[in-house]
Amino acid sequence: MSETQLNTLQPAEGSKRARRRVGRGIGSGFGKTAGRGHKGQKSRTGGFHKVGFEGGQMPLQRRLPKRGFTAMNQHLSAEIRLSDLQRLPVDEIDVQVLKQAGIVGQAVRYAKVIKSGELSRKVILKGIAATAGAKAAIEAAGGSLA
Protein backbone atom coordinates (compact mmCIF):
# COMPACT_ATOMS: atom_id res chain seq x y z
CA MET A 1 0.00 0.00 0.00
CA SER A 2 1.68 3.21 -1.22
CA GLU A 3 0.09 6.12 0.59
CA THR A 4 1.24 9.58 -0.54
CA GLN A 5 2.75 11.71 2.19
CA LEU A 6 2.77 15.50 2.25
CA ASN A 7 6.57 15.54 2.31
CA THR A 8 6.81 13.42 -0.85
CA LEU A 9 4.41 15.39 -3.07
CA GLN A 10 5.84 16.43 -6.44
CA PRO A 11 4.37 18.09 -9.53
CA ALA A 12 3.45 15.81 -12.45
CA GLU A 13 6.25 14.90 -14.84
CA GLY A 14 6.64 17.62 -17.49
CA SER A 15 4.25 20.08 -15.86
CA LYS A 16 7.00 22.44 -14.69
CA ARG A 17 9.47 24.15 -16.95
CA ALA A 18 12.50 26.35 -16.18
CA ARG A 19 11.83 30.02 -16.89
CA ARG A 20 13.52 31.59 -19.91
CA ARG A 21 16.63 33.58 -18.95
CA VAL A 22 17.08 36.23 -21.63
CA GLY A 23 20.04 38.49 -22.30
CA ARG A 24 22.61 35.99 -21.03
CA GLY A 25 24.87 35.53 -24.04
CA ILE A 26 24.89 34.02 -27.52
CA GLY A 27 24.68 30.41 -26.38
CA SER A 28 21.27 30.87 -24.79
CA GLY A 29 19.63 31.82 -28.07
CA PHE A 30 18.29 34.95 -26.39
CA GLY A 31 21.44 37.05 -26.07
CA LYS A 32 22.06 40.62 -27.22
CA THR A 33 18.53 41.94 -27.92
CA ALA A 34 16.98 39.27 -25.63
CA GLY A 35 14.21 38.37 -28.09
CA ARG A 36 12.93 41.95 -28.36
CA GLY A 37 14.19 42.66 -31.87
CA HIS A 38 15.91 45.90 -32.87
CA LYS A 39 14.79 49.39 -31.83
CA GLY A 40 11.21 50.53 -31.41
CA GLN A 41 9.03 51.16 -28.40
CA LYS A 42 8.61 47.50 -27.50
CA SER A 43 12.36 46.95 -27.36
CA ARG A 44 12.89 49.52 -24.64
CA THR A 45 12.57 49.33 -20.88
CA GLY A 46 9.17 50.61 -19.80
CA GLY A 47 8.22 50.87 -23.43
CA PHE A 48 4.63 49.73 -23.28
CA HIS A 49 1.45 51.71 -23.67
CA LYS A 50 -2.03 51.53 -22.22
CA VAL A 51 -4.59 49.00 -23.38
CA GLY A 52 -6.44 50.29 -26.45
CA PHE A 53 -3.66 52.69 -27.47
CA GLU A 54 -3.62 53.04 -31.25
CA GLY A 55 -0.40 54.94 -31.87
CA GLY A 56 -1.93 58.35 -31.34
CA GLN A 57 -4.99 57.66 -33.49
CA MET A 58 -8.25 58.31 -31.65
CA PRO A 59 -8.93 55.00 -29.85
CA LEU A 60 -12.00 52.96 -30.65
CA GLN A 61 -13.56 53.46 -27.22
CA ARG A 62 -13.43 57.24 -27.77
CA ARG A 63 -14.59 57.14 -31.41
CA LEU A 64 -17.82 55.32 -30.61
CA PRO A 65 -20.84 57.29 -29.37
CA LYS A 66 -21.86 57.07 -25.74
CA ARG A 67 -25.13 55.22 -25.21
CA GLY A 68 -27.48 54.61 -22.33
CA PHE A 69 -27.48 55.71 -18.73
CA THR A 70 -28.51 54.52 -15.29
CA ALA A 71 -31.66 56.20 -14.08
CA MET A 72 -31.21 57.90 -10.72
CA ASN A 73 -34.83 57.26 -9.75
CA GLN A 74 -34.99 53.56 -10.58
CA HIS A 75 -35.11 52.61 -6.90
CA LEU A 76 -37.77 55.23 -6.07
CA SER A 77 -40.63 53.12 -7.44
CA ALA A 78 -41.66 49.55 -6.69
CA GLU A 79 -44.11 46.93 -7.92
CA ILE A 80 -46.38 45.14 -5.49
CA ARG A 81 -48.29 41.93 -6.13
CA LEU A 82 -51.88 41.26 -5.13
CA SER A 83 -50.56 38.39 -3.01
CA ASP A 84 -48.46 40.93 -1.03
CA LEU A 85 -51.64 42.92 -0.27
CA GLN A 86 -53.40 39.71 0.80
CA ARG A 87 -50.75 39.06 3.50
CA LEU A 88 -50.90 42.55 5.04
CA PRO A 89 -52.86 42.73 8.32
CA VAL A 90 -54.32 46.22 7.70
CA ASP A 91 -57.12 47.29 5.35
CA GLU A 92 -55.96 50.83 4.53
CA ILE A 93 -52.67 50.59 2.67
CA ASP A 94 -50.26 53.36 1.68
CA VAL A 95 -46.52 53.46 0.91
CA GLN A 96 -45.64 53.93 4.61
CA VAL A 97 -47.50 50.71 5.53
CA LEU A 98 -45.64 48.84 2.79
CA LYS A 99 -42.30 50.12 4.14
CA GLN A 100 -43.13 49.06 7.70
CA ALA A 101 -44.13 45.60 6.48
CA GLY A 102 -40.82 45.27 4.61
CA ILE A 103 -42.48 44.76 1.22
CA VAL A 104 -40.71 47.76 -0.32
CA GLY A 105 -37.40 49.45 0.50
CA GLN A 106 -37.06 52.58 2.61
CA ALA A 107 -36.07 54.74 -0.41
CA VAL A 108 -39.26 53.94 -2.34
CA ARG A 109 -41.64 56.85 -2.94
CA TYR A 110 -44.07 55.43 -5.50
CA ALA A 111 -45.70 52.03 -5.63
CA LYS A 112 -47.85 50.29 -8.21
CA VAL A 113 -49.92 47.15 -7.76
CA ILE A 114 -49.68 44.53 -10.50
CA LYS A 115 -52.04 41.63 -11.13
CA SER A 116 -50.03 38.75 -9.74
CA GLY A 117 -51.46 36.37 -7.17
CA GLU A 118 -54.88 36.33 -5.55
CA LEU A 119 -56.74 38.90 -3.45
CA SER A 120 -59.80 37.72 -1.52
CA ARG A 121 -60.22 40.52 1.03
CA LYS A 122 -61.24 44.18 0.96
CA VAL A 123 -58.34 46.65 0.84
CA ILE A 124 -58.28 50.43 0.37
CA LEU A 125 -55.21 51.79 -1.42
CA LYS A 126 -54.15 55.37 -0.70
CA GLY A 127 -51.57 57.03 -2.95
CA ILE A 128 -50.75 53.76 -4.70
CA ALA A 129 -51.32 53.20 -8.41
CA ALA A 130 -52.57 49.96 -9.94
CA THR A 131 -52.66 48.35 -13.35
CA ALA A 132 -56.04 47.84 -15.02
CA GLY A 133 -56.11 44.13 -14.15
CA ALA A 134 -55.07 44.75 -10.54
CA LYS A 135 -57.67 47.49 -10.16
CA ALA A 136 -60.38 45.14 -11.41
CA ALA A 137 -59.24 42.42 -8.97
CA ILE A 138 -59.20 44.87 -6.01
CA GLU A 139 -62.69 46.18 -6.84
CA ALA A 140 -63.99 42.64 -7.36
CA ALA A 141 -62.85 41.82 -3.80
CA GLY A 142 -64.77 44.86 -2.48
CA GLY A 143 -61.79 47.21 -2.19
CA SER A 144 -61.08 50.59 -3.73
CA LEU A 145 -58.32 52.97 -4.82
CA ALA A 146 -58.31 56.34 -3.11
Steps between C-alpha positions, in 0.01 A plus 500: 500500500668821378341791681615846387651713773502879506880504506524288184260697278643604163353666191408272208780409261539772235261746663775736617747671274803720577433867429669657198811699596545765232796726433757250627726454199502349152479139614159546659336595172366813668815710532562857385147632430345233729223410254372858473626571149672824400388849604142614542282563801458134590875445514553757772468481876160628608405526137141386515182698461152482645244247384315629193778740398504535122822690438347841553194431285174565684432169680193296420344550843513878445384490136177318580198697624398478863173315553265439788500610860397381844185668621545670836138436597484130417488405868234762583214289363397143575255238377273321743309179436141433600632213712710754698182699576324179607765435770485849654304518828354849438220607265616854418829476314741777401874510423588547870314178592686313226834628635417394856400154378831467313334449161677800346831669582534813711599716198181420307262791440257358244337160487285326242293186545524238226264210437701212639357262757158496662314757710194382693458780755398866493790747488506878453807636321606858572758666275582173325443444129375176347491339159162449333493129587604562861240774538229265375614228744504745796151631417370146448614418856308804632798735529571838346776738391501837671 
